[in-house]
Amino acid sequence: MRDVFLDANFPRTADKRVYHLGTRAGEVANRIITVGHHSRAQSIAAQLDGGLDNVFRLESDRGFLLFTGKCNGVPLSIISIGMGYPNMDFMVRELRECVDGEMAIVRLGSCGGLLDIPVGSLAIPRASVALTRNYDYDFAAEESESQKEQPYRISKPAFPDEELHTAMHTAVNAAKPASYKGHILHDTVNASADSFYSSQGRITSFPDHNSNLIEWLIKEVEYVATLEMETFHLFHLASIWSRSNSLTHSASSLSLQASLTVPPDHAPASTSLDEASGARLGPTPHPTPTSSKIRAASVQMIFASRVSQEMITPEDTRALEDWSGRAVLDALAKFPISVSAACSLVHRLHRASTHAQGMQNPHPNIGSVWASLK
Ligand code: R1P
């Protein structure tokens, strides 16, 4: 560990950077596209206003790569997180602590397709289940029939934000090139597996008892069409956050207040300041109520067909990432984000300092990386 981290419960550096993403307040926008791959993140970031020369870029020691810039004048972040539930968990929880107010997060990821449709098709799932390995099952045993346990488990569904889901479906439909031969599915169900191999029914040299897994999934989950590794956890965290924060103040706004450095003149009386750094020392005794949803949606590019075994070509991958990335960017930039009337510290500072941005764009410029971008 090269930096000094404070607080074992939610580690941050002295200058308030979160442990694994390395970000802090002012570096991350409320609108976020998350991808699995650095090159996908970079090619989407290249489409931001002014291109890659006009973006803030931060790569953490743990391999998370963030770009923050503007799309049509609106601050927007793109983050590459790698793969799987744990990385999605790091991203959602740590970015929540760097952003005040509502967040809109769209995953633009690849997936395997379970329907007999061309690779290169898109799915914007209306629900996702978790498909996980059951560690209580004895995988080393020869016979599965004699065991009480099933080798895999399917969870109840988690859902995207309806408006964001519709916005993404509308956007990709409108943006598809005339020559596009793929399908665009918007009412199918995704399954997020906790492994690329065993929990997605791939056969390896390990005894995974998964030769019937895909058939079982299709039988159990109506409309299931795609398999990947992150969407369920994004939907799950976003929906439980939004439900639990619809009326009460958010933990995030408390910790963001703790992480934001502001000039002492702007400090509310209830907050104490570290005189040396100007940083806030802790939550206010009287936290401001906010309504801070996390809205989530997922746009999935079908790179592999589990029916025909076909894989997408590199040329088609580039073209698909390019136009679908552009569509997601534009739709996310104009997606309305609300800030509650009893708004957060950041928004109060912002309102006091500028009238330039309306309620659809709550990003404060003070101390932000986008303040200096074109
Ligand atoms: C597996 O190859 C990875 O690809 C898919 C899966 O969800 C998993 O992360 O998504 P990304 O292309 O977004 O990484």
PDB file of N, CA, C and O in Angstrom, residues 175 281 356:
ATOM      1  N   ALA A 175     -30.064   5.446 -33.699  1.00  0.00           N
ATOM      2  CA  ALA A 175     -28.683   5.630 -34.193  1.00  0.00           C
ATOM      3  C   ALA A 175     -28.204   4.500 -35.095  1.00  0.00           C
ATOM      4  O   ALA A 175     -27.144   4.606 -35.710  1.00  0.00           O
ATOM      5  N   LEU A 281     -14.157  17.983   7.992  1.00  0.00           N
ATOM      6  CA  LEU A 281     -13.696  16.933   8.898  1.00  0.00           C
ATOM      7  C   LEU A 281     -14.705  15.809   9.068  1.00  0.00           C
ATOM      8  O   LEU A 281     -14.368  14.730   9.464  1.00  0.00           O
ATOM      9  N   ALA A 356     -25.502  29.169 -14.574  1.00  0.00           N
ATOM     10  CA  ALA A 356     -25.306  28.658 -15.932  1.00  0.00           C
ATOM     11  C   ALA A 356     -25.973  27.318 -16.175  1.00  0.00           C
ATOM     12  O   ALA A 356     -26.367  27.005 -17.282  1.00  0.00           O
TER      13      ALA A 356
END
